[in-house]
Tab-separated table of C-alpha atoms and ligand atoms in Angstrom:
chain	number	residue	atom	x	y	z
A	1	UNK	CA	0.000	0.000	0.000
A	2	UNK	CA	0.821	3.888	-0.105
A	3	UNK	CA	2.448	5.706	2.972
A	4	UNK	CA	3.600	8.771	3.649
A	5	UNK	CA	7.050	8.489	5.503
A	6	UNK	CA	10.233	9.875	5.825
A	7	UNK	CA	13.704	8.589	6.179
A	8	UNK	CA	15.780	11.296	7.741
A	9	UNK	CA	14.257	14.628	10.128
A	10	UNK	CA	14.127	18.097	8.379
A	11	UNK	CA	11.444	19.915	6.222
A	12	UNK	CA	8.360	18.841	4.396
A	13	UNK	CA	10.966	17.731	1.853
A	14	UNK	CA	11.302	14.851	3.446
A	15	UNK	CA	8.324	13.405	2.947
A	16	UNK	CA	8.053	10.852	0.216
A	17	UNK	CA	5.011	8.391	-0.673
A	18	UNK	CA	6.766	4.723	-0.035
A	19	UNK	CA	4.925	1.276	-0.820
A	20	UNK	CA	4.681	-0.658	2.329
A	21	UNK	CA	3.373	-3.934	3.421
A	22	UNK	CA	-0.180	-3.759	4.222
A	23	UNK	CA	-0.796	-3.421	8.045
A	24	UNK	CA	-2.009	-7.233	9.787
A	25	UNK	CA	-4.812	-6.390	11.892
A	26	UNK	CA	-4.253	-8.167	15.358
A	27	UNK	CA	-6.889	-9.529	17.280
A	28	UNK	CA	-7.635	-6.813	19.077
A	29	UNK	CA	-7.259	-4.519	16.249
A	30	UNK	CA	-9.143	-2.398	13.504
A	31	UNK	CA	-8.396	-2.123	9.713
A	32	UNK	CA	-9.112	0.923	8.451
A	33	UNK	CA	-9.454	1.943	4.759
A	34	UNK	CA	-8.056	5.582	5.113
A	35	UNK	CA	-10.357	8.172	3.404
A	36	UNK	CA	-8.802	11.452	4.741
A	37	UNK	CA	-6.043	12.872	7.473
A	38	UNK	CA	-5.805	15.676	9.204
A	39	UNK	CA	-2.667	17.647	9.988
A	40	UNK	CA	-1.797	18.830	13.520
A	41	UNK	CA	1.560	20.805	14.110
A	42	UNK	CA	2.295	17.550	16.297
A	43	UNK	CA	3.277	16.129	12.681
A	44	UNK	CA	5.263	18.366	11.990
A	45	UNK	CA	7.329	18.270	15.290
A	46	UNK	CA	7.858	14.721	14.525
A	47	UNK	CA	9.033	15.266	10.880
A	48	UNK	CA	11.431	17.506	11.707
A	49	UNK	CA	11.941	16.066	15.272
A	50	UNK	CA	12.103	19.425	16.850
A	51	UNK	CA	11.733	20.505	20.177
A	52	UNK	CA	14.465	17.847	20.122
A	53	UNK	CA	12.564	16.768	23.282
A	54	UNK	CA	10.062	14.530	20.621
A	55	UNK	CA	13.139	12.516	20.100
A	56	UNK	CA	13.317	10.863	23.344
A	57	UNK	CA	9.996	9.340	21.345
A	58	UNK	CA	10.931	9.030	18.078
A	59	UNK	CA	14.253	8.363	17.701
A	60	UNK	CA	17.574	10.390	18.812
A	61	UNK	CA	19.456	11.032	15.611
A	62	UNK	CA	16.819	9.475	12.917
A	63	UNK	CA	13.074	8.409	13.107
A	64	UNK	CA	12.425	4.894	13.745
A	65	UNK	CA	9.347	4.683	12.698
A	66	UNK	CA	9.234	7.192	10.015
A	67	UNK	CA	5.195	6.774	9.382
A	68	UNK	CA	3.414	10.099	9.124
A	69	UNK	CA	0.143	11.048	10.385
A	70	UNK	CA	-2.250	10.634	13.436
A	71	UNK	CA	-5.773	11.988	12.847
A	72	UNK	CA	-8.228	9.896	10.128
A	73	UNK	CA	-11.605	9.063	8.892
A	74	UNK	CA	-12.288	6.018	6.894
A	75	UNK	CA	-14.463	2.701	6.518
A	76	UNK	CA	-13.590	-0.230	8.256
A	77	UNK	CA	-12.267	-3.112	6.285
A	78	UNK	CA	-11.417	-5.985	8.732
A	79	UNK	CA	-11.866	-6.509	12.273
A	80	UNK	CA	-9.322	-8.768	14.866
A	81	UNK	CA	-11.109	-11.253	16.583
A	82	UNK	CA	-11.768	-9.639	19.870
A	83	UNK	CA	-12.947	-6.788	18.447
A	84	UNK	CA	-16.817	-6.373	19.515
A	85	UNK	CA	-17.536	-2.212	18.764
A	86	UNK	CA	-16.864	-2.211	15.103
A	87	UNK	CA	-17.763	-3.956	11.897
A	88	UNK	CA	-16.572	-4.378	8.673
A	89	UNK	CA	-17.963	-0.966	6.391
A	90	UNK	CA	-18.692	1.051	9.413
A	91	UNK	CA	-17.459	4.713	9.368
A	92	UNK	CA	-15.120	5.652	12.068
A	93	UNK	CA	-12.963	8.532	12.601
A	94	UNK	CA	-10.520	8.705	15.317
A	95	UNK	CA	-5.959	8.004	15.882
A	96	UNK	CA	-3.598	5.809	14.663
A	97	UNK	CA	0.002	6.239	14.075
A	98	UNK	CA	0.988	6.298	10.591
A	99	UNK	CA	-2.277	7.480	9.295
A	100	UNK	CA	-1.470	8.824	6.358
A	101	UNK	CA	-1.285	5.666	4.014
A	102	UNK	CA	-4.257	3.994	2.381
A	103	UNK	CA	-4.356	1.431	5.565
A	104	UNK	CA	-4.201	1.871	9.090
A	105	UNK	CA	-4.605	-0.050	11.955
A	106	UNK	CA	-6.369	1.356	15.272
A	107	UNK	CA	-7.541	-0.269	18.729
A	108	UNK	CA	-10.951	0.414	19.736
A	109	UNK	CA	-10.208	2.473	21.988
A	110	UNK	CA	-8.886	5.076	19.673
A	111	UNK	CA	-11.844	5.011	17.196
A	112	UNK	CA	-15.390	5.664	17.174
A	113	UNK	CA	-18.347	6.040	14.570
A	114	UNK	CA	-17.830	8.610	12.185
A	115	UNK	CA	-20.666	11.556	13.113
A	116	UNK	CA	-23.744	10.736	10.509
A	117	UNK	CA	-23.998	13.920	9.556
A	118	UNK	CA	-20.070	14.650	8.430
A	119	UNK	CA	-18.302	13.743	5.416
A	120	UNK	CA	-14.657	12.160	6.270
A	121	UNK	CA	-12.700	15.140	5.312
A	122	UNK	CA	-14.722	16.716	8.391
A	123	UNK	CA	-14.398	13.730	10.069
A	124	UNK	CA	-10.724	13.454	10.500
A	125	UNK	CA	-10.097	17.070	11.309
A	126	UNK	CA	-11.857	16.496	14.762
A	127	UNK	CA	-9.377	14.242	17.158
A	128	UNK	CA	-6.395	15.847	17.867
A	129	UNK	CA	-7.365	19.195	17.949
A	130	UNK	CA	-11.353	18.406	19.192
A	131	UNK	CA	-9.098	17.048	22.227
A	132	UNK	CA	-6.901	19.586	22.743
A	133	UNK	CA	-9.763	22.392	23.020
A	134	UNK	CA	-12.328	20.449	25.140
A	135	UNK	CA	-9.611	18.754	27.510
A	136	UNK	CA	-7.995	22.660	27.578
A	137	UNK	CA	-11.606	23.932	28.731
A	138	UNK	CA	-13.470	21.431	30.715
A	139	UNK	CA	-10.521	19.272	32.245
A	140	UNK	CA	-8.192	22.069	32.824
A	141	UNK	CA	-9.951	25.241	33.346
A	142	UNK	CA	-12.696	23.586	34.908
A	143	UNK	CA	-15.177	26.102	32.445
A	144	UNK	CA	-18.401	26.704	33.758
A	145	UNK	CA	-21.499	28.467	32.577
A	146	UNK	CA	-21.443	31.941	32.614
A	147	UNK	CA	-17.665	32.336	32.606
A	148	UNK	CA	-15.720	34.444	30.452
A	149	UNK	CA	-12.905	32.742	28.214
A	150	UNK	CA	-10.333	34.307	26.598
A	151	UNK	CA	-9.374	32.163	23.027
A	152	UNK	CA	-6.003	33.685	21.926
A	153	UNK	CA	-5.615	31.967	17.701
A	154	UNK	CA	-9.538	31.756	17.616
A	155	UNK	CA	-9.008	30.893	14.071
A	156	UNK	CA	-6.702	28.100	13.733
A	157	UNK	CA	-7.221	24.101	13.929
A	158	UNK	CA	-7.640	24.036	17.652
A	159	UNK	CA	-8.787	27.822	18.019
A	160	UNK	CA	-12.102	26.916	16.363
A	161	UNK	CA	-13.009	24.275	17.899
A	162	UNK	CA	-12.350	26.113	21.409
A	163	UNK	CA	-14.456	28.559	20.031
A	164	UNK	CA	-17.527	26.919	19.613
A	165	UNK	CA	-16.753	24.761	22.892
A	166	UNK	CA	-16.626	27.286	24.804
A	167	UNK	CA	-20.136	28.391	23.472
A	168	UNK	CA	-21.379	25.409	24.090
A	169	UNK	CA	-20.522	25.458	27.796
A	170	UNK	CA	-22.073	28.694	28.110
A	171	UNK	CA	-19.166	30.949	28.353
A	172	UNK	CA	-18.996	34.404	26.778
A	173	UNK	CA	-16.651	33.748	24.060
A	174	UNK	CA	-13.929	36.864	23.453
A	175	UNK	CA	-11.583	35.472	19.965
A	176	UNK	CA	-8.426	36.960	19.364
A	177	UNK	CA	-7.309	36.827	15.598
A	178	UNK	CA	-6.273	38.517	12.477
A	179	UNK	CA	-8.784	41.014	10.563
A	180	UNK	CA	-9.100	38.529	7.771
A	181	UNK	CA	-10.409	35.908	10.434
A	182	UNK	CA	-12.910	38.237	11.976
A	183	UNK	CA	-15.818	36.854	10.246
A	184	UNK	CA	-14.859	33.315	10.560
A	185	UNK	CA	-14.668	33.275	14.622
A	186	UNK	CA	-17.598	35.408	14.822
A	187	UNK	CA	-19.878	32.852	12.234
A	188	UNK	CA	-18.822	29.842	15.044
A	189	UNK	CA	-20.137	32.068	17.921
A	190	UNK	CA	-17.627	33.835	19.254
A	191	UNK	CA	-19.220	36.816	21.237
A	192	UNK	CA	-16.542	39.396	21.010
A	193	UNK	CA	-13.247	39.602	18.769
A	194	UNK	CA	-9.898	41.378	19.077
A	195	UNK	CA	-7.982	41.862	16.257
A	196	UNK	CA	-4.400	40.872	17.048
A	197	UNK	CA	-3.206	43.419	14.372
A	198	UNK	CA	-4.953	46.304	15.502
A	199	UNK	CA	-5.446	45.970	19.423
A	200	UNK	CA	-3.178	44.583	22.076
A	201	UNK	CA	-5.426	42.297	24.096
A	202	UNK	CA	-2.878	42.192	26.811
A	203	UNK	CA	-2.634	46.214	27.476
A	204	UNK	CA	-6.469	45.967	28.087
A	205	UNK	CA	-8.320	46.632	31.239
A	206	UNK	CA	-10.324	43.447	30.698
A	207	UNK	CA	-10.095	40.401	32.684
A	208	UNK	CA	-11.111	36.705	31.509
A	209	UNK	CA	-12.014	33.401	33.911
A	210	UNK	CA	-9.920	31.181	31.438
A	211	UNK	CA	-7.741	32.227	29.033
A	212	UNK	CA	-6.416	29.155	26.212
A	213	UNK	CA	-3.629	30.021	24.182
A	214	UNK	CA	-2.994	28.487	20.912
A	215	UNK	CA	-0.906	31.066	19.344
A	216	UNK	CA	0.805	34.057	19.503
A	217	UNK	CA	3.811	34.802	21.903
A	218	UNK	CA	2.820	36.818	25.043
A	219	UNK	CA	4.648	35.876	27.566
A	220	UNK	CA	2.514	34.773	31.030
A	221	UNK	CA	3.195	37.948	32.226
A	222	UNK	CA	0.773	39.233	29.508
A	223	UNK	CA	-1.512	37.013	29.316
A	224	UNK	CA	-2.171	37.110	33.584
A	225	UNK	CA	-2.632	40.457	33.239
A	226	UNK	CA	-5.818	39.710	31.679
A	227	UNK	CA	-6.770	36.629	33.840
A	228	UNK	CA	-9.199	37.573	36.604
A	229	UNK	CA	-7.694	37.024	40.190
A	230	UNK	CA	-8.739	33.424	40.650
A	231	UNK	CA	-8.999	32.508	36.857
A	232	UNK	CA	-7.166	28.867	35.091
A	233	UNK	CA	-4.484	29.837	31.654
A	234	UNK	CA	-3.938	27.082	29.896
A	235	UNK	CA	-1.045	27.423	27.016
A	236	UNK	CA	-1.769	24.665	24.785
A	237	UNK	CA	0.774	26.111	22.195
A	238	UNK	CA	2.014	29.687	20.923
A	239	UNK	CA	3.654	31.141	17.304
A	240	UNK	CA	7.439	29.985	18.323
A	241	UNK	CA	6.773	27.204	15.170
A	242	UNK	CA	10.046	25.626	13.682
A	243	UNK	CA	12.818	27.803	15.605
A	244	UNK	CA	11.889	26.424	19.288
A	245	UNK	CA	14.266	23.814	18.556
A	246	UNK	CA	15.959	23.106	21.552
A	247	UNK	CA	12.533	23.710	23.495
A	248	UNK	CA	13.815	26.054	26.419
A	249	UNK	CA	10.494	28.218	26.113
A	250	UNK	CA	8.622	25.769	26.696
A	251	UNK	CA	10.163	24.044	29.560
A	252	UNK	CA	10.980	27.929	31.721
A	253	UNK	CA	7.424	28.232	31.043
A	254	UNK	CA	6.316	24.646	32.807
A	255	UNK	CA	8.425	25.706	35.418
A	256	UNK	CA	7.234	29.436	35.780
A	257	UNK	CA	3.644	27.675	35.604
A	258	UNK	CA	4.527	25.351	38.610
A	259	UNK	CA	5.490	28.360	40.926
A	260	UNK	CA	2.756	30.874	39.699
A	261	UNK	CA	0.048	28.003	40.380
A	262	UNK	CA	1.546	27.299	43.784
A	263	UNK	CA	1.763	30.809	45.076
A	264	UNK	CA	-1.050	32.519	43.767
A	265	UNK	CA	-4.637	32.140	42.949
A	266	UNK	CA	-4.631	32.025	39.513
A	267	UNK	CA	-3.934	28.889	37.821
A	268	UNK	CA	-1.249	27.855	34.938
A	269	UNK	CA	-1.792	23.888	35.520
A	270	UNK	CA	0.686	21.968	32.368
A	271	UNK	CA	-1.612	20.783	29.698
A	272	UNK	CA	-1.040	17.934	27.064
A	273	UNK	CA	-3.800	16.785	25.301
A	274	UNK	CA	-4.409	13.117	25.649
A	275	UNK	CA	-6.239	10.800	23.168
A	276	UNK	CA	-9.509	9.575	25.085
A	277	UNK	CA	-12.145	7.398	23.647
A	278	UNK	CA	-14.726	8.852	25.722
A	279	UNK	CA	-14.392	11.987	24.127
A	280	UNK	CA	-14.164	11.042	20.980
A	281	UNK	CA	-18.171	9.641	21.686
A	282	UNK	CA	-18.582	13.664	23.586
A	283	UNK	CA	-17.717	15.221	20.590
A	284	UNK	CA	-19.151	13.427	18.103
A	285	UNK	CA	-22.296	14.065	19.761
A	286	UNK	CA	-21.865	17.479	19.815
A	287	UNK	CA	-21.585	17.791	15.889
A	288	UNK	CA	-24.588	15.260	15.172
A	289	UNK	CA	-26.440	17.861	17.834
A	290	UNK	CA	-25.240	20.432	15.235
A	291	UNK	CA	-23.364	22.025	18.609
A	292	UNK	CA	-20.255	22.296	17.181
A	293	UNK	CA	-19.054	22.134	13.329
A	294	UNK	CA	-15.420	21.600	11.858
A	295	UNK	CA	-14.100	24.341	10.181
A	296	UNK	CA	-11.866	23.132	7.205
A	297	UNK	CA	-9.395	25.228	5.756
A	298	UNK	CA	-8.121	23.150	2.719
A	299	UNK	CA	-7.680	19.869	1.395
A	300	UNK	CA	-4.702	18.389	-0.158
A	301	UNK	CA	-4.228	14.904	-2.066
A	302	UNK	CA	-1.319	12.469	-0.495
A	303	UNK	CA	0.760	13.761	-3.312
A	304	UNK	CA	0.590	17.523	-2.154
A	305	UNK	CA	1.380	16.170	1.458
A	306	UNK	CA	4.752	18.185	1.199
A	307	UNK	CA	2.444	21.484	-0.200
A	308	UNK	CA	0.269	20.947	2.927
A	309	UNK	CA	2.522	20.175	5.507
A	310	UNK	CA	4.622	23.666	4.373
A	311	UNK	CA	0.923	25.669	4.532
A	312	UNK	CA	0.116	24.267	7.998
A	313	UNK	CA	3.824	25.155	9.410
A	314	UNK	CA	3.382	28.735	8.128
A	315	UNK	CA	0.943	28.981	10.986
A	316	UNK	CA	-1.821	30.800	9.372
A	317	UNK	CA	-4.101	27.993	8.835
A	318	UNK	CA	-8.126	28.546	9.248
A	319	UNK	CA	-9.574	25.914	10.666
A	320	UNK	CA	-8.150	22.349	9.937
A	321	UNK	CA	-5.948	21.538	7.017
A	322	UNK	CA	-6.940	17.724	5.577
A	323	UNK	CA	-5.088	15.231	2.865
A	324	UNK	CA	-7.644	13.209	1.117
A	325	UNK	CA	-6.941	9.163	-0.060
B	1	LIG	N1	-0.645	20.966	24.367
B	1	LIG	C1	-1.217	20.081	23.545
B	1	LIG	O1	-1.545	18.961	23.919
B	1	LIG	C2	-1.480	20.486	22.129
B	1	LIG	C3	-2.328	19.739	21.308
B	1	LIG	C4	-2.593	20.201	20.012
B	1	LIG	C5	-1.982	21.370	19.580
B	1	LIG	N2	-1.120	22.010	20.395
B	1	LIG	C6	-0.461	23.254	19.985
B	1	LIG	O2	-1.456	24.247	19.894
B	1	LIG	C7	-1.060	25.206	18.934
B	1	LIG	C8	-2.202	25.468	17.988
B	1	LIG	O3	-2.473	24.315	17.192
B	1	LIG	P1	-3.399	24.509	15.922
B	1	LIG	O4	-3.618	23.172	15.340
B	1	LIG	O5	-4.559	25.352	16.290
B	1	LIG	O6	-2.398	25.369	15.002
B	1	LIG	P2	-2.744	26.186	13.691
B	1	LIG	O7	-4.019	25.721	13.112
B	1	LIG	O8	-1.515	26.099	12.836
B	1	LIG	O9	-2.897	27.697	14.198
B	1	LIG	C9	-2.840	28.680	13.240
B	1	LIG	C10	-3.716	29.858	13.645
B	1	LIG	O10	-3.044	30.681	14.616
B	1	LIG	C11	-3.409	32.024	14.345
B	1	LIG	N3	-2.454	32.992	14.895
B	1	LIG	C12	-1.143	33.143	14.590
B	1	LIG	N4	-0.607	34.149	15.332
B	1	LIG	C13	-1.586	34.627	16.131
B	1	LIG	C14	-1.665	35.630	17.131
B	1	LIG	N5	-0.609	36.376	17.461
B	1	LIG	N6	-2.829	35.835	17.759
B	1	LIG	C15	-3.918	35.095	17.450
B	1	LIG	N7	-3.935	34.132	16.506
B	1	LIG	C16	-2.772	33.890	15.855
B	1	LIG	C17	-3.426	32.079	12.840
B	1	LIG	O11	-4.223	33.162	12.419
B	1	LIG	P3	-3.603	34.320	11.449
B	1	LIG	O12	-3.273	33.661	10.167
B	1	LIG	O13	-4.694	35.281	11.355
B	1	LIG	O14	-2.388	34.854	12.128
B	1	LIG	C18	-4.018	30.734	12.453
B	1	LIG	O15	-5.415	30.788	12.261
B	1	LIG	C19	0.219	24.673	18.287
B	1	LIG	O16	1.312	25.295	18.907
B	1	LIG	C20	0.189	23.198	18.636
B	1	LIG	O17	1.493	22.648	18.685
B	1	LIG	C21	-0.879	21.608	21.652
């Protein structure tokens, strides 16, 4: 079959379309015929294997794995023996590592029926960064209804899904993104916008019960500035993209996060997003309630992956960015 890999770390360059064996489906294992994938900047840490902290993962000096890809949608082809959940021709959308070939094998665990009322380009633009915004809101910040929520990259693959989260928990919804994007975060509910370009959210006099950062780079200085007294930041990423390579930022910041959450009231709790079956099922829901929508920037074939990979790492995406099979 047809897989996106790469031999070496670096750029999108290194991606290359390679025949490998078709996956064996285990016993307690899906098959999945692959039908779309989305991107998450995760990918591209891998490819290029910067912070160099993803090594410790994926392999010190070269990857040893070398498959690309986590998000999909697709149909079920063959089931392992102990699987009970799926069957053969059911629509599922959910993880597996490697995705982005024309097979791919997944527990049960990490799929679930594809929402009825999706196609599988929207499908597989939901896991990763569907995760990331409700385990951000709900698990971390603890959101509640009435609360105000700051969502700093309102517009990108996790931003707009935060966005209409957010909404749906019944928190006033303020967006921060570029005057291009103003439109878009306001169509998926946002209440009030900032324009990044124009206004400097963090000079404000406002002040927000939970603040999620998916871009930008304010420091936490800025950004608790805005946070009210008692209120939960969670920095689920920022703009630092490709150069971060040795991944300092990141770690002062964990650190800084530790000691702020210790010794004041405001809260800076560490926040990695975590594959979960169970919400997988939560958010499908909320798009067959018509709660939530994906937004989809553009699609790409597997032979554009290099194309896509190079729009997505640019870091002005709109929504989700998806390869088609
Ligand atoms: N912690 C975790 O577990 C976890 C999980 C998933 C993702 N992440 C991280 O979360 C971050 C966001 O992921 P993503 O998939 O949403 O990325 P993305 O889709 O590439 O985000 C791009 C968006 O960011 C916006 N943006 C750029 N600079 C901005 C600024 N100064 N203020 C406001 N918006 C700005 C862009 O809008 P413009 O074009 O208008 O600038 C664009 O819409 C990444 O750093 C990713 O690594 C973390």
């Amino acid at each position: 079959m047809k897989s996106v890999t790469f031999k070496k770390y670096g750029s999108s360059e290194v991606l290359e379309i390679s025949e490998v064996a078709n996956p064996v489906v285990a016993e307690n294992q899906v098959l999945v015929r692959v039908k779309a994938v989305s991107l998450n900047p995760a990918d591209w840490h891998f490819m290029r294997g910067v912070p160099y902290l993803v090594r410790v993962q994926s392999g010190l000096l070269k990857p040893k794995s070398g498959r690309f890809g986590v998000d999909l949608a697709g149909v079920v082809e063959a089931v392992g023996s102990k699987v009970s959940e799926f069957k053969v021709g059911d629509e599922v959308f959910g993880q597996s590592r490697g995705a982005l070939s024309e097979f791919a094998v997944a527990t049960e665990k990490s799929l679930a029926i594809k929402p009825s009322n999706l196609d599988f380009v929207q499908a597989a633009s939901v896991p990763m960064a569907g995760f990331t915004a409700i385990q951000a809101l709900r698990n971390k910040a603890g959101l509640k209804d009435g609360q105000s929520v700051l969502i700093v990259g309102a517009s990108g693959g996790v931003g707009t899904f935060a966005v209409q989260i957010a909404r749906v928990f019944g928190a006033s919804v303020t967006g921060v993104c570029s005057t291009g994007n103003l439109e878009l975060v306001r169509s998926i509910g946002a209440n009030r916008l900032i324009d990044y370009t124009k206004e400097d959210f963090s000079s404000s006099f406002e002040s927000y019960d939970v603040i999620v950062q998916t871009a930008g780079n304010y420091s936490l200085k800025q950004l608790r500035k805005v946070l009210s007294s008692d209120g939960t930041l969670v920095v689920a990423g920022d703009s630092s993209g490709v150069k971060a390579v040795f991944g300092m930022r990141f770690i002062f910041r964990i650190i800084k996060s530790l000691v702020i959450t210790k010794f004041s009231n405001q809260k800076v709790p560490p926040f990695l997003a975590k594959s979960s079956k169970q919400d997988l099922v939560t958010l499908a829901k909320l798009i067959e309630s018509t709660e939530i929508k994906p937004v989809i920037d553009r699609t790409y074939s597997m032979a554009q992956v290099a194309e896509a990979v190079a729009y997505l790492e640019a870091g002005h995406a709109r929504g989700k960015v998806v390869i088609t099979i």
